[in-house]
PDB file of C-alpha atoms in Angstrom:
ATOM      1  CA  MET C 441      10.656 -37.176  24.448  1.00 66.00           C
ATOM      2  CA  LYS C 442      13.840 -36.568  22.465  1.00 63.00           C
ATOM      3  CA  ARG C 443      12.349 -38.316  19.448  1.00 67.00           C
ATOM      4  CA  GLN C 444       9.188 -36.227  19.722  1.00 62.00           C
ATOM      5  CA  LEU C 445      11.231 -33.029  19.841  1.00 59.00           C
ATOM      6  CA  GLN C 446      13.196 -34.109  16.794  1.00 62.00           C
ATOM      7  CA  LEU C 447       9.967 -34.907  14.944  1.00 61.00           C
ATOM      8  CA  GLY C 448       8.490 -31.556  15.929  1.00 61.00           C
ATOM      9  CA  GLY C 449      11.615 -29.789  14.745  1.00 64.00           C
ATOM     10  CA  LYS C 450      11.477 -31.546  11.381  1.00 70.00           C
ATOM     11  CA  ILE C 451       7.812 -30.661  10.937  1.00 74.00           C
ATOM     12  CA  ALA C 452       8.510 -27.013  11.802  1.00 72.00           C
ATOM     13  CA  LEU C 453      11.428 -26.992   9.356  1.00 75.00           C
ATOM     14  CA  TRP C 454       9.345 -28.387   6.508  1.00 82.00           C
ATOM     15  CA  LEU C 455       6.479 -26.027   7.253  1.00 81.00           C
ATOM     16  CA  GLY C 456       8.935 -23.123   7.164  1.00 77.00           C
ATOM     17  CA  ILE C 457      10.363 -24.303   3.850  1.00 88.00           C
ATOM     18  CA  ALA C 458       6.872 -24.747   2.396  1.00 89.00           C
ATOM     19  CA  PHE C 459       5.776 -21.272   3.508  1.00 89.00           C
ATOM     20  CA  THR C 460       8.946 -19.675   2.159  1.00 92.00           C
ATOM     21  CA  ALA C 461       8.667 -21.377  -1.219  1.00 93.00           C
ATOM     22  CA  THR C 462       4.936 -20.704  -1.539  1.00 95.00           C
ATOM     23  CA  SER C 463       5.239 -17.018  -0.639  1.00 95.00           C
ATOM     24  CA  ILE C 464       8.150 -16.517  -3.049  1.00 96.00           C
ATOM     25  CA  LEU C 465       6.213 -18.148  -5.892  1.00 97.00           C
ATOM     26  CA  LEU C 466       3.098 -16.117  -5.061  1.00 96.00           C
ATOM     27  CA  VAL C 467       4.909 -12.780  -5.061  1.00 97.00           C
ATOM     28  CA  LEU C 468       6.833 -13.726  -8.204  1.00 97.00           C
ATOM     29  CA  ALA C 469       3.585 -14.607 -10.017  1.00 97.00           C
ATOM     30  CA  LEU C 470       2.049 -11.275  -9.011  1.00 97.00           C
ATOM     31  CA  ARG C 471       4.879  -9.514 -10.775  1.00 96.00           C
ATOM     32  CA  TRP C 472       2.916 -10.225 -13.972  1.00 96.00           C
ATOM     33  CA  VAL C 473      -0.560 -11.326 -12.831  1.00 96.00           C
ATOM     34  CA  ASP C 474      -2.883  -8.593 -11.595  1.00 96.00           C
ATOM     35  CA  PRO C 475      -4.487  -9.622  -8.278  1.00 95.00           C
ATOM     36  CA  PRO C 476      -8.295  -9.613  -8.590  1.00 93.00           C
ATOM     37  CA  SER C 477      -8.681  -8.534  -4.965  1.00 95.00           C
ATOM     38  CA  SER C 478      -6.707  -8.196  -1.726  1.00 96.00           C
ATOM     39  CA  MET C 479      -6.943  -9.415   1.846  1.00 95.00           C
ATOM     40  CA  VAL C 480      -8.206  -6.009   2.975  1.00 94.00           C
ATOM     41  CA  ILE C 481     -10.869  -5.838   0.250  1.00 96.00           C
ATOM     42  CA  SER C 482     -12.007  -9.402   0.942  1.00 96.00           C
ATOM     43  CA  ALA C 483     -12.225  -8.680   4.676  1.00 95.00           C
ATOM     44  CA  TRP C 484     -14.333  -5.555   4.070  1.00 95.00           C
ATOM     45  CA  GLU C 485     -16.716  -7.446   1.787  1.00 96.00           C
ATOM     46  CA  ARG C 486     -17.041 -10.290   4.281  1.00 95.00           C
ATOM     47  CA  ASN C 487     -17.687  -7.982   7.232  1.00 94.00           C
ATOM     48  CA  SER C 488     -20.040  -5.596   5.423  1.00 94.00           C
ATOM     49  CA  GLY C 489     -21.896  -8.118   3.315  1.00 95.00           C
ATOM     50  CA  ARG C 490     -21.467  -5.784   0.340  1.00 96.00           C
ATOM     51  CA  GLN C 491     -19.355  -5.776  -2.807  1.00 96.00           C
ATOM     52  CA  ALA C 492     -16.484  -3.313  -2.817  1.00 96.00           C
ATOM     53  CA  GLN C 493     -16.059  -0.776  -5.585  1.00 96.00           C
ATOM     54  CA  HIS C 494     -12.850  -1.908  -7.257  1.00 97.00           C
ATOM     55  CA  GLN C 495     -11.644  -2.060 -10.849  1.00 96.00           C
ATOM     56  CA  TRP C 496      -8.053  -2.713 -11.850  1.00 97.00           C
ATOM     57  CA  ARG C 497      -6.190  -0.212 -14.002  1.00 97.00           C
ATOM     58  CA  PRO C 498      -2.596  -0.579 -15.283  1.00 97.00           C
ATOM     59  CA  LEU C 499      -0.191   2.114 -14.159  1.00 97.00           C
ATOM     60  CA  GLU C 500      -0.155   3.834 -17.542  1.00 97.00           C
ATOM     61  CA  GLN C 501      -3.925   4.341 -17.168  1.00 98.00           C
ATOM     62  CA  ILE C 502      -3.612   6.009 -13.768  1.00 98.00           C
ATOM     63  CA  SER C 503      -3.045   9.747 -13.658  1.00 98.00           C
ATOM     64  CA  PRO C 504       0.626  10.602 -13.060  1.00 97.00           C
ATOM     65  CA  HIS C 505      -0.678  13.296 -10.720  1.00 98.00           C
ATOM     66  CA  LEU C 506      -2.116  10.601  -8.446  1.00 98.00           C
ATOM     67  CA  GLN C 507       1.086   8.595  -8.673  1.00 98.00           C
ATOM     68  CA  MET C 508       3.028  11.636  -7.527  1.00 97.00           C
ATOM     69  CA  ALA C 509       0.477  12.605  -4.901  1.00 97.00           C
ATOM     70  CA  VAL C 510       0.715   9.306  -3.012  1.00 97.00           C
ATOM     71  CA  ILE C 511       4.511   9.410  -3.160  1.00 97.00           C
ATOM     72  CA  ALA C 512       4.547  12.985  -1.857  1.00 97.00           C
ATOM     73  CA  ALA C 513       2.031  12.203   0.877  1.00 96.00           C
ATOM     74  CA  GLU C 514       3.042   8.710   1.930  1.00 93.00           C
ATOM     75  CA  ASP C 515       6.627   7.943   0.992  1.00 94.00           C
ATOM     76  CA  GLN C 516       8.924  10.642  -0.391  1.00 92.00           C
ATOM     77  CA  LYS C 517      11.907   8.264  -0.277  1.00 92.00           C
ATOM     78  CA  PHE C 518      10.068   5.621  -2.323  1.00 93.00           C
ATOM     79  CA  ARG C 519      12.521   5.805  -5.215  1.00 90.00           C
ATOM     80  CA  ASP C 520      15.604   5.365  -3.040  1.00 88.00           C
ATOM     81  CA  HIS C 521      14.817   2.956  -0.200  1.00 86.00           C
ATOM     82  CA  PHE C 522      14.581  -0.841  -0.298  1.00 77.00           C
ATOM     83  CA  GLY C 523      11.119  -1.099   1.196  1.00 80.00           C
ATOM     84  CA  PHE C 524      11.856   0.398   4.612  1.00 84.00           C
ATOM     85  CA  ASP C 525      12.432   3.968   5.753  1.00 74.00           C
ATOM     86  CA  PHE C 526      14.247   3.176   8.986  1.00 65.00           C
ATOM     87  CA  THR C 527      14.715   6.811  10.003  1.00 62.00           C
ATOM     88  CA  SER C 528      10.983   7.503   9.900  1.00 58.00           C
ATOM     89  CA  MET C 529      10.186   4.153  11.511  1.00 55.00           C
ATOM     90  CA  MET C 530      12.447   4.773  14.491  1.00 52.00           C
ATOM     91  CA  LYS C 531      11.116   8.292  14.931  1.00 52.00           C
ATOM     92  CA  ALA C 532       7.535   7.022  14.955  1.00 50.00           C
ATOM     93  CA  LEU C 533       8.362   4.190  17.344  1.00 49.00           C
ATOM     94  CA  ASN C 534      10.118   6.548  19.760  1.00 48.00           C
ATOM     95  CA  GLU C 535       7.212   8.968  19.681  1.00 46.00           C
ATOM     96  CA  ASP C 536       4.823   6.100  20.368  1.00 47.00           C
ATOM     97  CA  ARG C 537       6.901   4.727  23.269  1.00 45.00           C
ATOM     98  CA  GLY C 538       7.889   1.529  21.550  1.00 43.00           C
ATOM     99  CA  ARG C 539       4.468   0.234  20.561  1.00 41.00           C
ATOM    100  CA  ILE C 540       4.162  -1.787  17.347  1.00 41.00           C
ATOM    101  CA  ARG C 541       3.712   1.089  15.004  1.00 44.00           C
ATOM    102  CA  GLY C 542       5.777   3.011  12.519  1.00 48.00           C
ATOM    103  CA  ALA C 543       5.813   5.103   9.401  1.00 63.00           C
ATOM    104  CA  SER C 544       4.933   2.643   6.639  1.00 86.00           C
ATOM    105  CA  THR C 545       6.359   2.988   3.155  1.00 94.00           C
ATOM    106  CA  ILE C 546       4.297   2.403   0.013  1.00 95.00           C
ATOM    107  CA  SER C 547       5.891  -1.039  -0.211  1.00 95.00           C
ATOM    108  CA  GLN C 548       4.855  -1.901   3.345  1.00 95.00           C
ATOM    109  CA  GLN C 549       1.334  -0.597   2.800  1.00 94.00           C
ATOM    110  CA  THR C 550       1.056  -2.699  -0.354  1.00 96.00           C
ATOM    111  CA  ALA C 551       2.197  -5.799   1.521  1.00 96.00           C
ATOM    112  CA  LYS C 552      -0.324  -5.196   4.311  1.00 94.00           C
ATOM    113  CA  ASN C 553      -3.239  -4.486   1.985  1.00 94.00           C
ATOM    114  CA  LEU C 554      -2.525  -7.338  -0.394  1.00 95.00           C
ATOM    115  CA  PHE C 555      -1.441 -10.205   1.831  1.00 94.00           C
ATOM    116  CA  LEU C 556      -2.285  -9.590   5.501  1.00 93.00           C
ATOM    117  CA  TRP C 557      -5.183  -9.316   7.918  1.00 82.00           C
ATOM    118  CA  ASN C 558      -6.123  -6.234   9.922  1.00 78.00           C
ATOM    119  CA  GLY C 559      -4.635  -5.887  13.374  1.00 79.00           C
ATOM    120  CA  ARG C 560      -1.341  -5.448  15.176  1.00 82.00           C
ATOM    121  CA  SER C 561       1.014  -8.152  16.362  1.00 87.00           C
ATOM    122  CA  TYR C 562       4.666  -9.102  16.101  1.00 91.00           C
ATOM    123  CA  VAL C 563       3.753 -11.989  13.790  1.00 90.00           C
ATOM    124  CA  ARG C 564       1.943  -9.634  11.447  1.00 91.00           C
ATOM    125  CA  LYS C 565       4.842  -7.166  11.476  1.00 91.00           C
ATOM    126  CA  ALA C 566       7.265  -9.997  10.669  1.00 93.00           C
ATOM    127  CA  LEU C 567       5.108 -11.129   7.743  1.00 94.00           C
ATOM    128  CA  GLU C 568       4.777  -7.541   6.565  1.00 94.00           C
ATOM    129  CA  ALA C 569       8.567  -7.206   6.528  1.00 93.00           C
ATOM    130  CA  TRP C 570       8.942 -10.534   4.698  1.00 95.00           C
ATOM    131  CA  PHE C 571       6.460  -9.694   1.938  1.00 96.00           C
ATOM    132  CA  THR C 572       7.845  -6.165   1.644  1.00 96.00           C
ATOM    133  CA  LEU C 573      11.329  -7.563   1.106  1.00 95.00           C
ATOM    134  CA  LEU C 574      10.075 -10.066  -1.480  1.00 96.00           C
ATOM    135  CA  MET C 575       8.292  -7.345  -3.440  1.00 97.00           C
ATOM    136  CA  GLU C 576      11.355  -5.115  -3.433  1.00 96.00           C
ATOM    137  CA  ILE C 577      13.477  -7.998  -4.721  1.00 96.00           C
ATOM    138  CA  LEU C 578      11.045  -9.445  -7.278  1.00 97.00           C
ATOM    139  CA  TRP C 579       9.075  -6.399  -8.462  1.00 97.00           C
ATOM    140  CA  SER C 580      10.024  -3.086 -10.004  1.00 95.00           C
ATOM    141  CA  LYS C 581       9.170   0.170  -8.250  1.00 96.00           C
ATOM    142  CA  GLU C 582       6.594   0.805 -10.961  1.00 97.00           C
ATOM    143  CA  ARG C 583       4.879  -2.519 -10.201  1.00 98.00           C
ATOM    144  CA  ILE C 584       4.785  -1.780  -6.474  1.00 97.00           C
ATOM    145  CA  LEU C 585       3.222   1.621  -7.167  1.00 98.00           C
ATOM    146  CA  GLU C 586       0.767   0.100  -9.636  1.00 98.00           C
ATOM    147  CA  VAL C 587      -0.472  -2.516  -7.178  1.00 98.00           C
ATOM    148  CA  TYR C 588      -0.663   0.018  -4.353  1.00 98.00           C
ATOM    149  CA  LEU C 589      -2.804   2.400  -6.396  1.00 98.00           C
ATOM    150  CA  ASN C 590      -5.169  -0.467  -7.231  1.00 98.00           C
ATOM    151  CA  VAL C 591      -5.678  -1.797  -3.702  1.00 97.00           C
ATOM    152  CA  ALA C 592      -5.450   1.344  -1.549  1.00 97.00           C
ATOM    153  CA  GLU C 593      -8.654   2.337   0.229  1.00 96.00           C
ATOM    154  CA  PHE C 594      -9.844   5.845  -0.640  1.00 97.00           C
ATOM    155  CA  GLY C 595     -13.215   5.657   1.104  1.00 96.00           C
ATOM    156  CA  GLU C 596     -15.683   3.247   2.686  1.00 95.00           C
ATOM    157  CA  GLY C 597     -15.713   0.303   0.262  1.00 95.00           C
ATOM    158  CA  VAL C 598     -13.865   2.301  -2.420  1.00 97.00           C
ATOM    159  CA  TYR C 599     -10.594   0.666  -3.435  1.00 98.00           C
ATOM    160  CA  GLY C 600      -8.152   1.703  -6.123  1.00 97.00           C
ATOM    161  CA  ALA C 601      -7.697   4.728  -8.350  1.00 98.00           C
ATOM    162  CA  GLN C 602     -10.449   3.890 -10.852  1.00 98.00           C
ATOM    163  CA  ALA C 603     -13.152   3.388  -8.223  1.00 98.00           C
ATOM    164  CA  ALA C 604     -12.064   6.574  -6.447  1.00 98.00           C
ATOM    165  CA  ALA C 605     -12.157   8.599  -9.662  1.00 98.00           C
ATOM    166  CA  ARG C 606     -15.634   7.327 -10.537  1.00 97.00           C
ATOM    167  CA  ASN C 607     -17.038   7.611  -7.029  1.00 96.00           C
ATOM    168  CA  PHE C 608     -15.728  11.027  -6.009  1.00 96.00           C
ATOM    169  CA  TYR C 609     -15.163  12.914  -9.272  1.00 96.00           C
ATOM    170  CA  GLY C 610     -17.280  11.218 -11.952  1.00 96.00           C
ATOM    171  CA  THR C 611     -14.237  10.628 -14.129  1.00 97.00           C
ATOM    172  CA  SER C 612     -11.716   7.874 -14.887  1.00 98.00           C
ATOM    173  CA  ALA C 613      -8.315   7.180 -13.373  1.00 98.00           C
ATOM    174  CA  PRO C 614      -6.256   8.686 -16.254  1.00 98.00           C
ATOM    175  CA  TYR C 615      -8.010  12.051 -15.915  1.00 98.00           C
ATOM    176  CA  ILE C 616      -7.572  12.756 -12.214  1.00 98.00           C
ATOM    177  CA  THR C 617      -6.238  16.298 -11.889  1.00 97.00           C
ATOM    178  CA  ARG C 618      -3.413  17.498  -9.665  1.00 97.00           C
ATOM    179  CA  TRP C 619      -5.742  18.870  -6.993  1.00 97.00           C
ATOM    180  CA  GLN C 620      -8.064  15.868  -7.116  1.00 98.00           C
ATOM    181  CA  ALA C 621      -5.020  13.636  -6.705  1.00 98.00           C
ATOM    182  CA  GLY C 622      -3.827  15.680  -3.758  1.00 97.00           C
ATOM    183  CA  ARG C 623      -7.194  15.334  -2.082  1.00 97.00           C
ATOM    184  CA  LEU C 624      -7.276  11.559  -2.594  1.00 98.00           C
ATOM    185  CA  ALA C 625      -3.788  11.245  -1.139  1.00 98.00           C
ATOM    186  CA  ALA C 626      -4.767  13.452   1.787  1.00 97.00           C
ATOM    187  CA  VAL C 627      -7.429  11.007   3.003  1.00 97.00           C
ATOM    188  CA  LEU C 628      -5.260   7.869   2.745  1.00 95.00           C
ATOM    189  CA  PRO C 629      -4.237   7.783   6.424  1.00 92.00           C
ATOM    190  CA  SER C 630      -7.908   7.433   7.451  1.00 93.00           C
ATOM    191  CA  PRO C 631     -10.214   7.085   4.420  1.00 94.00           C
ATOM    192  CA  ARG C 632     -13.262   6.069   6.470  1.00 92.00           C
ATOM    193  CA  ARG C 633     -13.006   9.126   8.720  1.00 94.00           C
ATOM    194  CA  MET C 634     -11.899  11.710   6.153  1.00 95.00           C
ATOM    195  CA  SER C 635     -13.722  12.383   2.891  1.00 94.00           C
ATOM    196  CA  ALA C 636     -12.433  13.231  -0.565  1.00 94.00           C
ATOM    197  CA  ARG C 637     -15.951  14.191  -1.642  1.00 93.00           C
ATOM    198  CA  TYR C 638     -16.682  16.475   1.317  1.00 93.00           C
ATOM    199  CA  PRO C 639     -13.226  17.576   2.482  1.00 94.00           C
ATOM    200  CA  SER C 640     -12.784  19.079   5.909  1.00 96.00           C
ATOM    201  CA  ALA C 641     -10.573  22.087   6.515  1.00 96.00           C
ATOM    202  CA  TYR C 642      -7.802  19.679   7.501  1.00 97.00           C
ATOM    203  CA  VAL C 643      -8.123  17.723   4.239  1.00 97.00           C
ATOM    204  CA  ARG C 644      -8.111  20.944   2.187  1.00 97.00           C
ATOM    205  CA  ASN C 645      -4.989  22.189   3.966  1.00 97.00           C
ATOM    206  CA  ARG C 646      -3.331  18.802   3.654  1.00 97.00           C
ATOM    207  CA  THR C 647      -4.169  18.758  -0.062  1.00 98.00           C
ATOM    208  CA  ALA C 648      -2.419  22.097  -0.565  1.00 97.00           C
ATOM    209  CA  THR C 649       0.644  20.779   1.270  1.00 97.00           C
ATOM    210  CA  ILE C 650       0.740  17.625  -0.862  1.00 98.00           C
ATOM    211  CA  VAL C 651       0.440  19.594  -4.124  1.00 97.00           C
ATOM    212  CA  ARG C 652       3.319  21.813  -3.004  1.00 97.00           C
ATOM    213  CA  GLN C 653       5.425  18.762  -2.122  1.00 97.00           C
ATOM    214  CA  MET C 654       4.679  17.234  -5.517  1.00 97.00           C
ATOM    215  CA  ARG C 655       6.250  20.291  -7.153  1.00 95.00           C
ATOM    216  CA  GLN C 656       9.215  20.189  -4.768  1.00 95.00           C
ATOM    217  CA  LEU C 657       9.906  16.567  -5.745  1.00 94.00           C
ATOM    218  CA  GLY C 658      10.060  17.593  -9.393  1.00 93.00           C
ATOM    219  CA  GLY C 659       6.474  16.978 -10.469  1.00 91.00           C
ATOM    220  CA  THR C 660       5.601  14.056 -12.712  1.00 89.00           C
ATOM    221  CA  GLY C 661       9.154  14.064 -14.084  1.00 89.00           C
ATOM    222  CA  TYR C 662      10.093  12.300 -10.843  1.00 91.00           C
ATOM    223  CA  LEU C 663       8.293   9.206 -12.106  1.00 93.00           C
ATOM    224  CA  ARG C 664      10.778   8.748 -14.938  1.00 89.00           C
ATOM    225  CA  GLN C 665      13.468   8.078 -12.330  1.00 86.00           C
ATOM    226  CA  LEU C 666      11.730   5.076 -10.756  1.00 83.00           C
TER     227      LEU C 666
END
């Protein structure tokens, strides 16, 4: 029995080392290599039997208004934190009576969309934290924002800034206006329930709030400080 426990411990140790090394190398490679898809996109395609609308665009080809809109809407401390906004997380957890939930930063959302499956569990939260930490260490803030804007879901089967621009506004990612950007950011919490094409009163009001917050953060000049 003792020998079996020792063998099991060694196997667990080597599996842990292998996972750690593999995940570090994967995240490091994605610092320069653009991911062709994500776990969330692949899951949607598998479940729907359809091909997602998704086309990669480098950050310099994505409207700075959209860059600012997602920061204003999703993560106003993006520039300053190291992947986690603990104040917002604790507030959300307390309001939700301790369930596995919290206010996710852009880094956390990127980790979930890119690497993880849908669902809630302590294992998934631990992996989310691990990949978030790796991205913050190995990537620049600009790279995190770039990947996020290319894998975020803006509507049913619509992923990334370019697909959203084409689908909802008949334009390309560089030409998204301030108000269009605000509307896209407004639907991010629930893009399959809310619509950027046919905005509800809530989405219109939320858009106005986001545009105002963009100005309060300093507008697109904020991006030069990342």
